[in-house]
Short mmCIF file of C-alpha atoms in Angstrom, two decimals:
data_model
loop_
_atom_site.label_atom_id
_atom_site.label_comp_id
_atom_site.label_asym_id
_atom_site.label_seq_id
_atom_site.Cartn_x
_atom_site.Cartn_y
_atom_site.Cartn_z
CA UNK A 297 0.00 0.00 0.00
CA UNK A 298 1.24 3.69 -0.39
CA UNK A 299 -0.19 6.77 0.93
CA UNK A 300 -1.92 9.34 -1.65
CA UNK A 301 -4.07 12.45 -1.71
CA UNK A 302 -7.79 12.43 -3.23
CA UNK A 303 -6.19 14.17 -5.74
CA UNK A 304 -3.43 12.00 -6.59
CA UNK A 305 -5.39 8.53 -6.82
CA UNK A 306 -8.02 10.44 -8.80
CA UNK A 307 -4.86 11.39 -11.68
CA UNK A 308 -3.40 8.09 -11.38
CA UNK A 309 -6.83 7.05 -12.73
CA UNK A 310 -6.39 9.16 -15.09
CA UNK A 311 -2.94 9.19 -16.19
CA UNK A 312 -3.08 4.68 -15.87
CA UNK A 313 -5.77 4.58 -18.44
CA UNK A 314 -4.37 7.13 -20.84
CA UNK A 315 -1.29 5.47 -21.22
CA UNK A 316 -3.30 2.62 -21.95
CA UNK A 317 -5.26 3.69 -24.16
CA UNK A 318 -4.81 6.59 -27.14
CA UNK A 319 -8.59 6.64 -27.66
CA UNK A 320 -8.57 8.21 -23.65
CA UNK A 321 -8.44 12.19 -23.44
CA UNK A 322 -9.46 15.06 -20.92
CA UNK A 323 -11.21 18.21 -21.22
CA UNK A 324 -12.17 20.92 -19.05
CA UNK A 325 -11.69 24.31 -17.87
CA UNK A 326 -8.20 24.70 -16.60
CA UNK A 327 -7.25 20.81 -16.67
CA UNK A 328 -4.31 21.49 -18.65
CA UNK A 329 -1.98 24.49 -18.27
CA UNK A 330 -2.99 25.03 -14.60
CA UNK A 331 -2.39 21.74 -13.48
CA UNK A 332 -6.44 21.53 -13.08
CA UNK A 333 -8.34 23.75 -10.57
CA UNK A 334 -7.59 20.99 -7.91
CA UNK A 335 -4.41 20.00 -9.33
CA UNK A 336 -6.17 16.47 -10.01
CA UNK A 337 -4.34 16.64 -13.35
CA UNK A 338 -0.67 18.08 -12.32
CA UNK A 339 2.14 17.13 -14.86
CA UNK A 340 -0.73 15.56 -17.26
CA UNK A 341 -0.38 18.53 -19.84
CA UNK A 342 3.68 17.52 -19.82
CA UNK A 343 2.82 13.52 -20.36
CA UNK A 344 0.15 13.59 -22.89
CA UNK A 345 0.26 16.82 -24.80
CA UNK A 346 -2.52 19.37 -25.41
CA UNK A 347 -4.48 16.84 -28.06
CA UNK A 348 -5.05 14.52 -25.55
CA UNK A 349 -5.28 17.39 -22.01
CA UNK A 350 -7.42 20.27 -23.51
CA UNK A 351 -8.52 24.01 -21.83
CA UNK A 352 -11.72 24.83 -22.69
CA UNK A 353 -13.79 28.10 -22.20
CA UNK A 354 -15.77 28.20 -20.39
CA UNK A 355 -18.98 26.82 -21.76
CA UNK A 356 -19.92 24.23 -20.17
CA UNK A 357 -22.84 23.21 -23.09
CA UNK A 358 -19.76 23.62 -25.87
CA UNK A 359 -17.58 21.03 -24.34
CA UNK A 360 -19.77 18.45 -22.69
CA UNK A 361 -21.29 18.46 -26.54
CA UNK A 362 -17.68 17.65 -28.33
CA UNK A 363 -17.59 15.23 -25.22
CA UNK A 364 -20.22 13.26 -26.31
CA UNK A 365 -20.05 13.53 -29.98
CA UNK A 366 -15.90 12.02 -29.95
CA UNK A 367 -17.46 9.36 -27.93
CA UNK A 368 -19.91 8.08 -30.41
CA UNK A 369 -17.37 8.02 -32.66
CA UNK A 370 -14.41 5.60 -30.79
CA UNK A 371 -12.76 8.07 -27.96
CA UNK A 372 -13.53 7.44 -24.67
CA UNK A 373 -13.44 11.55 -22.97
CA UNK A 374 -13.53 12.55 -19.76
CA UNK A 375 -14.98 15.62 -19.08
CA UNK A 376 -14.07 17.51 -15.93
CA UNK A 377 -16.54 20.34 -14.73
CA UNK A 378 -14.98 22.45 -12.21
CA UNK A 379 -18.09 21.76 -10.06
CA UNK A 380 -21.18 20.13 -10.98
CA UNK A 381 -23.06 22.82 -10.25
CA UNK A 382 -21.93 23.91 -13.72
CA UNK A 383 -23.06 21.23 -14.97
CA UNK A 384 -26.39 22.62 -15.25
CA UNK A 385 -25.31 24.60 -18.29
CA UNK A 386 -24.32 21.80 -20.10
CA UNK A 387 -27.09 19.64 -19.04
CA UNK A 388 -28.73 19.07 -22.19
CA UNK A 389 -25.84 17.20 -23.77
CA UNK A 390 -25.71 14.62 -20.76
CA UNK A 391 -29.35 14.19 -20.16
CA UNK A 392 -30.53 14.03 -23.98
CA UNK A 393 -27.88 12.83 -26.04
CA UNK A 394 -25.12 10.76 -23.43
CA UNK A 395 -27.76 9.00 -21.45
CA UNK A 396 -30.02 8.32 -24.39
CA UNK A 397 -27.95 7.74 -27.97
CA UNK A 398 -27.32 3.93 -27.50
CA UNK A 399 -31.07 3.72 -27.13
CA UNK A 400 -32.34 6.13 -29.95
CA UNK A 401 -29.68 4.84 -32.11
CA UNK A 402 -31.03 1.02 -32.20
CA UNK A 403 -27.54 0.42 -30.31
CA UNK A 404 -25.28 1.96 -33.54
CA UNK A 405 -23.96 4.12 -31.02
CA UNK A 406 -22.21 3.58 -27.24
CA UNK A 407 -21.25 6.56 -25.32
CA UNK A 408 -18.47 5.66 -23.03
CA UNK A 409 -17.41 9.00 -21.76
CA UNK A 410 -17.21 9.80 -17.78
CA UNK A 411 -18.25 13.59 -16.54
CA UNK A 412 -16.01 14.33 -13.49
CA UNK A 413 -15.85 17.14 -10.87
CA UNK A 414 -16.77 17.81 -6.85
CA UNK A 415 -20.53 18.06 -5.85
CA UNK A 416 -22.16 19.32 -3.02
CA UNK A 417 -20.91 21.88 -0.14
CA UNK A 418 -17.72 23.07 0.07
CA UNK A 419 -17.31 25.53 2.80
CA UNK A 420 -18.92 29.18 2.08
CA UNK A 421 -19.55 29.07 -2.02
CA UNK A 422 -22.90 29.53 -0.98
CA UNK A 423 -26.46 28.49 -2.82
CA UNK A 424 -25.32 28.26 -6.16
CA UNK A 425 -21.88 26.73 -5.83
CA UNK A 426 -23.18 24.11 -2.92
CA UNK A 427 -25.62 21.97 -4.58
CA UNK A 428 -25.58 18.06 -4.66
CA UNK A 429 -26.69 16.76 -7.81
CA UNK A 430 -26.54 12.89 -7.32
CA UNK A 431 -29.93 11.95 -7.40
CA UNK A 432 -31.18 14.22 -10.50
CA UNK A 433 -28.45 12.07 -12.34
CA UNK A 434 -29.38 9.03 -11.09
CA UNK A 435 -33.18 9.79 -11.82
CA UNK A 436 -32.49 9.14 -15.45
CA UNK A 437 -31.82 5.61 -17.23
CA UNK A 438 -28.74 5.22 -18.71
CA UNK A 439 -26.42 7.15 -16.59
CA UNK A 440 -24.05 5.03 -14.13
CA UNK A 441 -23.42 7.79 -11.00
CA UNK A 442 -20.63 7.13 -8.68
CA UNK A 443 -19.38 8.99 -5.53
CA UNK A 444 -16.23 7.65 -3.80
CA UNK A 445 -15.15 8.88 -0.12
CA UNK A 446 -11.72 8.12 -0.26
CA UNK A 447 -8.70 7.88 -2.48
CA UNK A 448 -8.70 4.39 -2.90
CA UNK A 449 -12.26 3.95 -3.47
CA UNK A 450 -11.90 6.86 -6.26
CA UNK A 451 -8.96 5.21 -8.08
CA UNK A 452 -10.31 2.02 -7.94
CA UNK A 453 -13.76 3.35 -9.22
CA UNK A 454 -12.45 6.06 -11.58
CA UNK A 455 -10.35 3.03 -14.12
CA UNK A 456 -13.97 1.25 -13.84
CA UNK A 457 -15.92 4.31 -15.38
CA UNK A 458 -13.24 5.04 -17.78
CA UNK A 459 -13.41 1.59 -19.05
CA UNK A 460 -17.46 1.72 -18.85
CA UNK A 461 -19.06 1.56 -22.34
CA UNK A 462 -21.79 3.67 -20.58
CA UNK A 463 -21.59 7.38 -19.67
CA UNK A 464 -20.72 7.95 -16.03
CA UNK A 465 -21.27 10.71 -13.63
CA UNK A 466 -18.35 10.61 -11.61
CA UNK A 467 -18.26 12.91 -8.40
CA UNK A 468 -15.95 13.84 -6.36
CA UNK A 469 -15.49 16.38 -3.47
CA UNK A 470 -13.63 20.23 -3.18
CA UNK A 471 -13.17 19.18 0.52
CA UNK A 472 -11.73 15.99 -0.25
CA UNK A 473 -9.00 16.39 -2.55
CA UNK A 474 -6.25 17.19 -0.09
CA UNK A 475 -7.60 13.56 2.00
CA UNK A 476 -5.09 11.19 2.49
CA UNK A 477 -5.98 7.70 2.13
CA UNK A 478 -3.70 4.04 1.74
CA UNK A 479 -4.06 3.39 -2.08
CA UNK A 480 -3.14 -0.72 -3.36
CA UNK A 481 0.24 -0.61 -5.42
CA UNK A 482 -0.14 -1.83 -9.22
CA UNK A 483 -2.78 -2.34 -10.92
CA UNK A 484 -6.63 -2.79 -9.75
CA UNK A 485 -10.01 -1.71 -10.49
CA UNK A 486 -13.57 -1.69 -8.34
CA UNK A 487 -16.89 -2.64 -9.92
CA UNK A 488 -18.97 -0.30 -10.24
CA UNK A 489 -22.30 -0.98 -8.63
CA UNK A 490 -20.44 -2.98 -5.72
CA UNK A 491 -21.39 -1.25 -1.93
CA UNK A 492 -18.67 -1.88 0.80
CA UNK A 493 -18.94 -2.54 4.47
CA UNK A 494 -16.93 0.25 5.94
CA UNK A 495 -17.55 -1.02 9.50
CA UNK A 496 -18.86 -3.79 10.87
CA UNK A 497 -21.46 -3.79 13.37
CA UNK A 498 -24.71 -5.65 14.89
CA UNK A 499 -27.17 -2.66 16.21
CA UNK A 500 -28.17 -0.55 13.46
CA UNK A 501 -27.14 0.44 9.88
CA UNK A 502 -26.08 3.55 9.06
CA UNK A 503 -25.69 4.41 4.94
CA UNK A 504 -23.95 7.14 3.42
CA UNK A 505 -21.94 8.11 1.05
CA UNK A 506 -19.20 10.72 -0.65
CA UNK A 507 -17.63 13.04 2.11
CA UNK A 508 -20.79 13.41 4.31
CA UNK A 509 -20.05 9.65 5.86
CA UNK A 510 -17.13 11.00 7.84
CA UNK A 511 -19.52 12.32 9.59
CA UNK A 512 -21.27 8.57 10.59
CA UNK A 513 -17.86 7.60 11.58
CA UNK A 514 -17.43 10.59 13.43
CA UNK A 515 -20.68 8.84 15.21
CA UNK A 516 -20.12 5.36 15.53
CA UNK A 517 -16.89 6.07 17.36
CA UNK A 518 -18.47 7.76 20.10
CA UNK A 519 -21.74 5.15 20.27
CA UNK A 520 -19.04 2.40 20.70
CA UNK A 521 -18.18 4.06 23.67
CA UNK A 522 -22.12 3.43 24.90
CA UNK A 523 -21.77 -0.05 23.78
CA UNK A 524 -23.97 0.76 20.82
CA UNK A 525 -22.32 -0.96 17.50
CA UNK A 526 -22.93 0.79 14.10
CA UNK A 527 -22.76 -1.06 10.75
CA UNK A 528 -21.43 1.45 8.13
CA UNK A 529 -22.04 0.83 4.44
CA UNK A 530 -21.00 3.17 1.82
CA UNK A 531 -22.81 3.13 -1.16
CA UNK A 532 -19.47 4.40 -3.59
CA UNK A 533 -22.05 3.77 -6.47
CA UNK A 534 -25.39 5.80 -6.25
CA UNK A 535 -26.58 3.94 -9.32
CA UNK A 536 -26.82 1.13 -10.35
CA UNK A 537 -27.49 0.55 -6.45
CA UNK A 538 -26.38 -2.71 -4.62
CA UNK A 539 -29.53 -3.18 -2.84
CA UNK A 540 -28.19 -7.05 -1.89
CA UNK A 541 -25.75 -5.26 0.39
CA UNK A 542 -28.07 -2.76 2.07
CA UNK A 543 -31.06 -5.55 2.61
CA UNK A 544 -28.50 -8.18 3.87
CA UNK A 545 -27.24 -5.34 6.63
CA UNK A 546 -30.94 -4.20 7.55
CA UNK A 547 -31.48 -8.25 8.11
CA UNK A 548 -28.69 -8.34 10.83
CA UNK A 549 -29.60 -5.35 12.52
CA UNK A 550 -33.28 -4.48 12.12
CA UNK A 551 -32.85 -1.03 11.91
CA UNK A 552 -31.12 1.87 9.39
CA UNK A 553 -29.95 5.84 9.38
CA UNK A 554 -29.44 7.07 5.99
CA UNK A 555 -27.20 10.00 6.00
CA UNK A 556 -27.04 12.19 2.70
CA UNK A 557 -26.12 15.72 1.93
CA UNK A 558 -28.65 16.49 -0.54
CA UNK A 559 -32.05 18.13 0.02
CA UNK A 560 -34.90 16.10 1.73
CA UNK A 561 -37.51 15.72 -1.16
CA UNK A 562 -36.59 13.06 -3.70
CA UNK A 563 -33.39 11.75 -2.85
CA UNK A 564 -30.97 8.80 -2.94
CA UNK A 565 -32.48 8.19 0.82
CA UNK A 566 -36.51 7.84 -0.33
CA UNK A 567 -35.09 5.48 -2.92
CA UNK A 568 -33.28 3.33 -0.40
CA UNK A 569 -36.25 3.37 2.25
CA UNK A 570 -38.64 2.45 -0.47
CA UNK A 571 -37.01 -1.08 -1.59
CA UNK A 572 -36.13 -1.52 2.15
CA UNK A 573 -39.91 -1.85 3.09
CA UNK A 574 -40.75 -3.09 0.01
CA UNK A 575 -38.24 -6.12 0.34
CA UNK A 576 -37.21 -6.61 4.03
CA UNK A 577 -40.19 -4.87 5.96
CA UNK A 578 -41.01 -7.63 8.83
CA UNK A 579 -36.92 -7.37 9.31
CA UNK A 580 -37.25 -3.65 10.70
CA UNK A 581 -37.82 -3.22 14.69
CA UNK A 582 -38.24 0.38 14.29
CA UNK A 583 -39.13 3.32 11.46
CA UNK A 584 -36.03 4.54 8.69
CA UNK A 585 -34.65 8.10 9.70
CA UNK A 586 -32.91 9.73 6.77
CA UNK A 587 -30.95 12.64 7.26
CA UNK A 588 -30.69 15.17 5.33
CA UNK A 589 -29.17 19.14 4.76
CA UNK A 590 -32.28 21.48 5.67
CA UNK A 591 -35.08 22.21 2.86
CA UNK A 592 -33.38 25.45 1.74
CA UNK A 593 -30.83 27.01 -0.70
CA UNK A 594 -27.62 26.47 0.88
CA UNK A 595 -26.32 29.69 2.91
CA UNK A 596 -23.48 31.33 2.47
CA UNK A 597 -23.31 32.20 6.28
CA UNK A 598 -21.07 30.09 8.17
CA UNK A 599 -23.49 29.54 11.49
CA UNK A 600 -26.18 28.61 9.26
CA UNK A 601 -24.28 26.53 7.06
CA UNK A 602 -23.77 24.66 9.99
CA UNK A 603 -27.18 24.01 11.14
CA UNK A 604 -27.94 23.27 7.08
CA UNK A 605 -25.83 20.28 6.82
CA UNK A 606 -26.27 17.21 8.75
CA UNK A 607 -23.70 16.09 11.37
CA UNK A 608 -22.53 13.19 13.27
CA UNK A 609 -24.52 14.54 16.37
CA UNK A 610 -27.53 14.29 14.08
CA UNK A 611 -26.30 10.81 13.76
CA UNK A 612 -25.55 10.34 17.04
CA UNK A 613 -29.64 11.65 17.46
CA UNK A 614 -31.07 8.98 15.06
CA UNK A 615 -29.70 6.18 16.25
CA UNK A 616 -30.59 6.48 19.68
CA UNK A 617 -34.21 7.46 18.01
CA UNK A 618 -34.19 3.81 16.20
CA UNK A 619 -32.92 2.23 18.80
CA UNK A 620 -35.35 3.89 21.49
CA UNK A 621 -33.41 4.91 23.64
#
């Protein structure tokens, strides 16, 4: 094992496959001759040249467009947004053209290009710059969407969506890039679609994933020391879902916390509670809590932003709640 930054497994990715690979490239704002926003592709410019590491302007529509169309025709791009709350812009071209051409084409066309950047909160960027975006991608058929926590995790997954025939929405986190994390020497990949077990434990089930489920270990640290014991899964792939994991956890220990940074209404969570009930319902000794940031733009205010976002003493809260006591 070696020890690397978010930032540093998530160009090795990159960097692995290229060399791999000609058809491989990356776009983006700032990728190349800055060394990337997040310096997640330092020295990549030097290696591969600028036909293969590309600045963009910025329009967001433009290059997610070119993305796409070089992937219908043999490349397989990677497309960095400098936040996915651009992504918005450029919307169209994912939503009507990535997710949907092998379809509408009869299967004449495959789209395997992944659209990278960090989601959700990241300090005080406030409402516009803070949103998380997971479960609008995930809404639609033939997107893959995958959120790592952890360098090794987002190596691992990255090499999986860059060999994906599929489009994938790949995201990543500002606050996580300078996380250091063990990362396997040589080569390996993780399926996509494949939960882990973080933590083991018999009481309850907590589920998260991305950067918010430092926050349930933050939690199950200090319920260990009340002799409560917290089973951790981490999703790493928001779709396509490994619901075997999450039902065969929820079995052991009747009752689940979901723990998401995203607004309440519609959400990764409601998806998870629904098959729950639907497929292990007599298995549950007490009601789902999901937890969520509050119903409301993000603010920009650092007090508030604090009450927004949900914590591990909101954990810490809905486990005892599940648990009664």
């Amino acid at each position: 094992m070696k020890t690397l930054q978010f930032r540093e497994a998530i160009k090795e990715a990159m960097t692995e496959e290229m060399r791999k690979d000609d058809s491989i490239y990356l776009m983006g704002e700032e990728v190349a001759e800055y060394n990337g926003a997040y310096k997640a592709s330092k020295g990549m410019l030097d290696e591969f040249g600028p036909e293969r590491v590309l600045d963009t302007p910025i329009s967001e529509l433009g290059f997610a467009g070119i993305g796409v169309g070089s992937a219908m025709i043999g490349n397989r791009p990677i497309i960095e947004f400098m936040t996915f709350n651009f992504s918005l812009v450029g919307i169209d071209q994912i939503i009507n053209n990535a997710a949907k051409i092998r379809q509408m084409s009869g299967g004449q066309f495959a789209c395997p290009i992944v659209f990278r950047g960090p989601t959700a909160s990241a300090g005080q960027l406030a409402a516009t710059h803070s949103q998380a975006f997971e479960s609008w991608y995930a809404n639609c058929p033939g997107l893959k969407v995958v959120v790592p926590s952890n360098p090794a995790d987002a190596k691992g997954l990255l090499k999986s969506a860059i060999r994906d025939d599929d489009p994938v929405i790949f995201m990543e986190s500002e606050q996580m890039y300078g996380d250091k994390g063990e990362v396997p020497e040589g080569e390996y990949t993780i399926p996509l679609g494949v939960a882990e077990i973080k933590r083991e434990g018999t009481d309850v089930t907590i589920i998260s994933f991305g950067k918010i489920i430092k926050e349930a270990y933050k939690a199950a640290d200090e319920l260990e020391k009340e002799g409560i014991s917290c089973e951790i899964i981490d999703l790493r792939t928001v779709r396509p879902m490994d619901h075997d994991a999450i039902l065969n956890s929820v079995k052991k220990t009747n009752r689940m916390v979901i723990l998401e940074e995203a607004w309440p209404f519609g959400n990764v969570a409601t998806e998870i509670i629904y098959h729950v009930q639907d497929k292990a319902f007599d298995y549950l000794d007490a009601p789902i809590v999901k937890l969520n940031t509050a119903d409301t733009p993000a603010p920009y205010s650092p007090v508030l932003l604090a009450e927004w976002l949900p914590n591990s003493n909101d954990v810490i809260k809905a486990v005892k709640k599940v648990l009664y006591k």
